[in-house]
PDB file of C-alpha atoms in Angstrom:
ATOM      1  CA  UNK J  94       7.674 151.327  52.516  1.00  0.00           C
ATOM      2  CA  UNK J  95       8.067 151.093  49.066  1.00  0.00           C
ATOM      3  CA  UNK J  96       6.872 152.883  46.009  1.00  0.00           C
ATOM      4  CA  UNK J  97       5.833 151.228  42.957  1.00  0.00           C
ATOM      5  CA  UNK J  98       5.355 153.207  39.526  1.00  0.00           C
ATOM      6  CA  UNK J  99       3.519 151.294  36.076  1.00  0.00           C
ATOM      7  CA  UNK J 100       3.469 152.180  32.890  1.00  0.00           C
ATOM      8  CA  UNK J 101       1.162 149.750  30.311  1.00  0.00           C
ATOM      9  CA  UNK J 102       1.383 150.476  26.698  1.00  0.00           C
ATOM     10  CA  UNK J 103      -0.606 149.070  24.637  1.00  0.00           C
ATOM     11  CA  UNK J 104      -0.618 149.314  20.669  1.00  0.00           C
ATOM     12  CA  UNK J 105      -4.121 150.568  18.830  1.00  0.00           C
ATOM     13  CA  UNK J 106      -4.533 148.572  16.109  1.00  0.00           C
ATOM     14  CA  UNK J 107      -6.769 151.462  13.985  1.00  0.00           C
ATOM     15  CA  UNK J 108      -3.979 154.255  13.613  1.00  0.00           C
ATOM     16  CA  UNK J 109      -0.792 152.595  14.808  1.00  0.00           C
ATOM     17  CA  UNK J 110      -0.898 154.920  17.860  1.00  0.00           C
ATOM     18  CA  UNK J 111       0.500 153.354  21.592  1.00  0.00           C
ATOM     19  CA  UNK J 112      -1.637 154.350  24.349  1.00  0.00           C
ATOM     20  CA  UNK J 113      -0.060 154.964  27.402  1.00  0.00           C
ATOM     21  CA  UNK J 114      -1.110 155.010  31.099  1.00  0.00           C
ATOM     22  CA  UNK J 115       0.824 155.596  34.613  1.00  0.00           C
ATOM     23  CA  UNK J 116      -0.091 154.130  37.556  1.00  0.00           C
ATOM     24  CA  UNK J 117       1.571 155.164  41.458  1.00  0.00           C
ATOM     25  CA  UNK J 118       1.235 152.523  44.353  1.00  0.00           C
ATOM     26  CA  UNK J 119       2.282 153.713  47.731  1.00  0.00           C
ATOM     27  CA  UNK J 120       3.063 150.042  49.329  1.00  0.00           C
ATOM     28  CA  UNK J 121       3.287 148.998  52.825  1.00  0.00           C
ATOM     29  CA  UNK J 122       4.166 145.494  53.896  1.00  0.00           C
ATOM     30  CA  UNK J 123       1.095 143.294  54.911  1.00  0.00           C
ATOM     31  CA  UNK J 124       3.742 141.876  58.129  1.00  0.00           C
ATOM     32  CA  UNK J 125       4.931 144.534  60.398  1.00  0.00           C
ATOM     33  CA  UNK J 126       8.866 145.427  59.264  1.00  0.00           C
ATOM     34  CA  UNK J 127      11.318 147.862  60.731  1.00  0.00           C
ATOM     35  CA  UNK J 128      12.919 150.408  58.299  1.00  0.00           C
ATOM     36  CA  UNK J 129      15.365 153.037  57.925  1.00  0.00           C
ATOM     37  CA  UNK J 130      16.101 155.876  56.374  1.00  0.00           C
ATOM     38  CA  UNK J 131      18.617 158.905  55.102  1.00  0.00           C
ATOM     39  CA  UNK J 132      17.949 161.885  56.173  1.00  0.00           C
ATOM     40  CA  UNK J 133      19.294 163.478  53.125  1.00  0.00           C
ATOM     41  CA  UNK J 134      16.964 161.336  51.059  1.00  0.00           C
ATOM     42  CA  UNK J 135      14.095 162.488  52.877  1.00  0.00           C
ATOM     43  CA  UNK J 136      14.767 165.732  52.556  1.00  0.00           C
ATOM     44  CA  UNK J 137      15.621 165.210  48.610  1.00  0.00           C
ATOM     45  CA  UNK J 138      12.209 164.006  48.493  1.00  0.00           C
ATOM     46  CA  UNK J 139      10.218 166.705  50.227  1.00  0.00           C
ATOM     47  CA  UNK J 140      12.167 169.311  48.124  1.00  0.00           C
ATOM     48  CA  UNK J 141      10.798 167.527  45.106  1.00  0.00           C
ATOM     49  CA  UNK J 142       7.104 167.669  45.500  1.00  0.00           C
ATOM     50  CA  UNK J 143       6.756 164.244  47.699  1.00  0.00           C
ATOM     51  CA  UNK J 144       4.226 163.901  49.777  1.00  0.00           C
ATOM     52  CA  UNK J 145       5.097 162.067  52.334  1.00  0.00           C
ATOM     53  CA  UNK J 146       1.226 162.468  54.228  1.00  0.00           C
ATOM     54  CA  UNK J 147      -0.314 160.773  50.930  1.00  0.00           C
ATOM     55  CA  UNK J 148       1.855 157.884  51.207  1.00  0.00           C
ATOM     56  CA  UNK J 149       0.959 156.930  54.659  1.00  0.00           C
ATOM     57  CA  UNK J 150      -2.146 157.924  54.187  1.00  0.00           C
ATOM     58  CA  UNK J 151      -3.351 155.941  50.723  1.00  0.00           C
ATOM     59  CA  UNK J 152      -1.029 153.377  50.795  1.00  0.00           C
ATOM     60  CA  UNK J 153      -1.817 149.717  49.847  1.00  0.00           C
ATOM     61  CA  UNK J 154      -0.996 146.876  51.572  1.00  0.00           C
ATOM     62  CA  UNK J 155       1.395 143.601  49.787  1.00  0.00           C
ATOM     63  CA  UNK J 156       2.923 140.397  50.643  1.00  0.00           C
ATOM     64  CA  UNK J 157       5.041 137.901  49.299  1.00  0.00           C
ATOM     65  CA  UNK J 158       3.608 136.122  46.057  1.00  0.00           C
ATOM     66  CA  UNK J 159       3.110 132.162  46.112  1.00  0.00           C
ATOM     67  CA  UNK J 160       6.149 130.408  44.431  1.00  0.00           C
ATOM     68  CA  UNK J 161       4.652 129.151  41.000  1.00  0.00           C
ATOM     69  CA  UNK J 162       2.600 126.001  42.153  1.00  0.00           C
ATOM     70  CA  UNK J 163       2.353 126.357  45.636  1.00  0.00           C
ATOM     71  CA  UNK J 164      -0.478 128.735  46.310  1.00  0.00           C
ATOM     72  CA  UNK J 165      -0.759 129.685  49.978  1.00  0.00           C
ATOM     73  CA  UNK J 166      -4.256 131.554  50.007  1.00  0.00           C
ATOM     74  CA  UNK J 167      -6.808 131.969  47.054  1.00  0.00           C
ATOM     75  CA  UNK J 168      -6.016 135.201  44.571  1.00  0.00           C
ATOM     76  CA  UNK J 169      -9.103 137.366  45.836  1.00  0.00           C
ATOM     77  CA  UNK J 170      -7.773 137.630  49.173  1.00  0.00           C
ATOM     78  CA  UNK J 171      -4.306 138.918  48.058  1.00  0.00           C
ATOM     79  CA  UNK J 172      -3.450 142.214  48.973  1.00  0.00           C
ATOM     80  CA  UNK J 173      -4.021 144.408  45.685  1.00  0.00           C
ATOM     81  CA  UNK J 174      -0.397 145.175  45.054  1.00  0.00           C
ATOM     82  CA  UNK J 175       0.681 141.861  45.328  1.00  0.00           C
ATOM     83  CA  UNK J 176      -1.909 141.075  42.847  1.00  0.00           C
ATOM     84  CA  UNK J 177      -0.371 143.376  40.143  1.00  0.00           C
ATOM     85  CA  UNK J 178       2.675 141.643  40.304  1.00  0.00           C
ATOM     86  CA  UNK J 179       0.774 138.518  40.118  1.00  0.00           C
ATOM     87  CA  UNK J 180      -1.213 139.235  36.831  1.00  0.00           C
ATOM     88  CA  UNK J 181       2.290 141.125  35.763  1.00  0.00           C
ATOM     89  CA  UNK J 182       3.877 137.662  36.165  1.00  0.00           C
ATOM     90  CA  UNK J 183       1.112 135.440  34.533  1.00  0.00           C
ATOM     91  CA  UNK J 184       0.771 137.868  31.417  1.00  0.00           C
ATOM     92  CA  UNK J 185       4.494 137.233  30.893  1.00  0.00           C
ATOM     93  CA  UNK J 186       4.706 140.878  29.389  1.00  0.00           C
ATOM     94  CA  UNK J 187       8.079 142.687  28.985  1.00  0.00           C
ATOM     95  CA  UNK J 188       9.193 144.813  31.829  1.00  0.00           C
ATOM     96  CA  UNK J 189      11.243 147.993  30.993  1.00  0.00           C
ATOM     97  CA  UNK J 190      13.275 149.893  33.446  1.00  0.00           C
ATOM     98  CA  UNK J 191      15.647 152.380  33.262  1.00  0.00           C
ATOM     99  CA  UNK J 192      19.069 151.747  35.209  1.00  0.00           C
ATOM    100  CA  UNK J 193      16.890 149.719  37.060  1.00  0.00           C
ATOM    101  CA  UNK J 194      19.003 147.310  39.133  1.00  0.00           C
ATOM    102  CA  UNK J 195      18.046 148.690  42.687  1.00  0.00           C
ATOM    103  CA  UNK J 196      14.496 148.599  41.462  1.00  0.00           C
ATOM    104  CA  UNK J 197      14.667 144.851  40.516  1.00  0.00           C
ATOM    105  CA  UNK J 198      16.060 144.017  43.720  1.00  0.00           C
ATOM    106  CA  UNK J 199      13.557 145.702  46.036  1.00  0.00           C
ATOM    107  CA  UNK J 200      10.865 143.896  43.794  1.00  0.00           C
ATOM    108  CA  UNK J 201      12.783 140.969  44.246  1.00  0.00           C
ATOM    109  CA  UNK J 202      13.365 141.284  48.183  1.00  0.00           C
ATOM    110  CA  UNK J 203       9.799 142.844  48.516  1.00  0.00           C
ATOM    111  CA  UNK J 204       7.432 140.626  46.207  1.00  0.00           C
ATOM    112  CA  UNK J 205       9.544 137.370  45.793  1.00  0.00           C
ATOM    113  CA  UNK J 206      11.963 136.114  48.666  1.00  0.00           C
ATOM    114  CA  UNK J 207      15.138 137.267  50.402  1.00  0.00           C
ATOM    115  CA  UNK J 208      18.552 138.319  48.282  1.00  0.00           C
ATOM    116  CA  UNK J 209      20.120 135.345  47.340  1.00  0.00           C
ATOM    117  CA  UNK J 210      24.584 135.371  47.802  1.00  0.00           C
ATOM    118  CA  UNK J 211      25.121 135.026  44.510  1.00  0.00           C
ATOM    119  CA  UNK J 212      23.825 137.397  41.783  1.00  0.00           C
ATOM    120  CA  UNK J 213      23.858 134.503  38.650  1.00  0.00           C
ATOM    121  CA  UNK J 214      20.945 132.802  41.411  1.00  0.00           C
ATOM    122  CA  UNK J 215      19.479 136.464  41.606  1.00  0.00           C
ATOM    123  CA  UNK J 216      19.136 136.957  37.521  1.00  0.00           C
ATOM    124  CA  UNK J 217      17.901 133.306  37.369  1.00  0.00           C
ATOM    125  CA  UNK J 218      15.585 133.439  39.834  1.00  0.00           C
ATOM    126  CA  UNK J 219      14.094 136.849  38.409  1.00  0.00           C
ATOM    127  CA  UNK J 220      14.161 136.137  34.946  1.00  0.00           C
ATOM    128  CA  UNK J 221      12.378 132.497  35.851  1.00  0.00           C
ATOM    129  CA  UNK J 222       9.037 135.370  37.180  1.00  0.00           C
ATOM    130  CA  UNK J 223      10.007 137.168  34.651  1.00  0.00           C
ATOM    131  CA  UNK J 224      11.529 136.545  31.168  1.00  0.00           C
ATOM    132  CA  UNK J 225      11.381 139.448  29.263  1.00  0.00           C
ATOM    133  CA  UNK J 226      12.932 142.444  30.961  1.00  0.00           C
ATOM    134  CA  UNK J 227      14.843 145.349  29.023  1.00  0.00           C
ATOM    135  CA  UNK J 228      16.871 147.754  30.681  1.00  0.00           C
TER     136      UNK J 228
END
């Protein structure tokens, strides 16, 4: 399971004011994957307002996007998370996290392929999806 949080700004041109709005994905793999978990993190979570019965309940289904060029299955019938990252990708807007590492590689792991060994082929590969990312 993953959860993925947006944020897309956009500037209004008629008073200089950014517009800002939040989106919340609870994601489940589209192929059937074994997790695990801390208990302590679980319990960190529920203590904090998660709820835990919304994100089985309403979560949305993703898979692995195409490498650039080889397209396994038309657009429409990706799931809708992996089609996110797919327009997030082809817009080639900047990407802002905030000591985001971990974050960047479970996207990676989740949305693009395994780890790679070495972590100059990890920052490559990423910044080859996606090439403008502040952190």
């Amino acid at each position: 399971p993953l959860q993925l949080g947006l944020c897309c700004a956009r500037l209004r041109k008629p008073d200089s004011t950014w517009e800002l709005r939040s989106y919340e994905f609870n994601l489940w793999p589209q192929d059937r994957r074994l997790f695990t978990s801390d208990f302590k993190s679980l319990l960190f979570l529920r203590s904090h307002g998660f709820d835990f019965n919304a994100f089985l309940e309403h979560g949305y289904t993703f898979c692995r996007l195409p490498t650039f060029g080889m397209r396994k299955k038309p657009s429409a019938q990706l799931p809708l998370a992996t089609k996110v990252m797919e327009a997030l990708r082809a817009a080639k807007v900047p990407l802002v996290f905030h000591n985001g590492l971990l974050d960047l590689l479970h996207l990676y792991s989740s949305f693009f392929a395994d780890l790679p060994e070495d972590c100059n082929r990890f920052a490559e590969d990423w910044m080859a999806q996606f090439p403008l990312l502040f952190d």
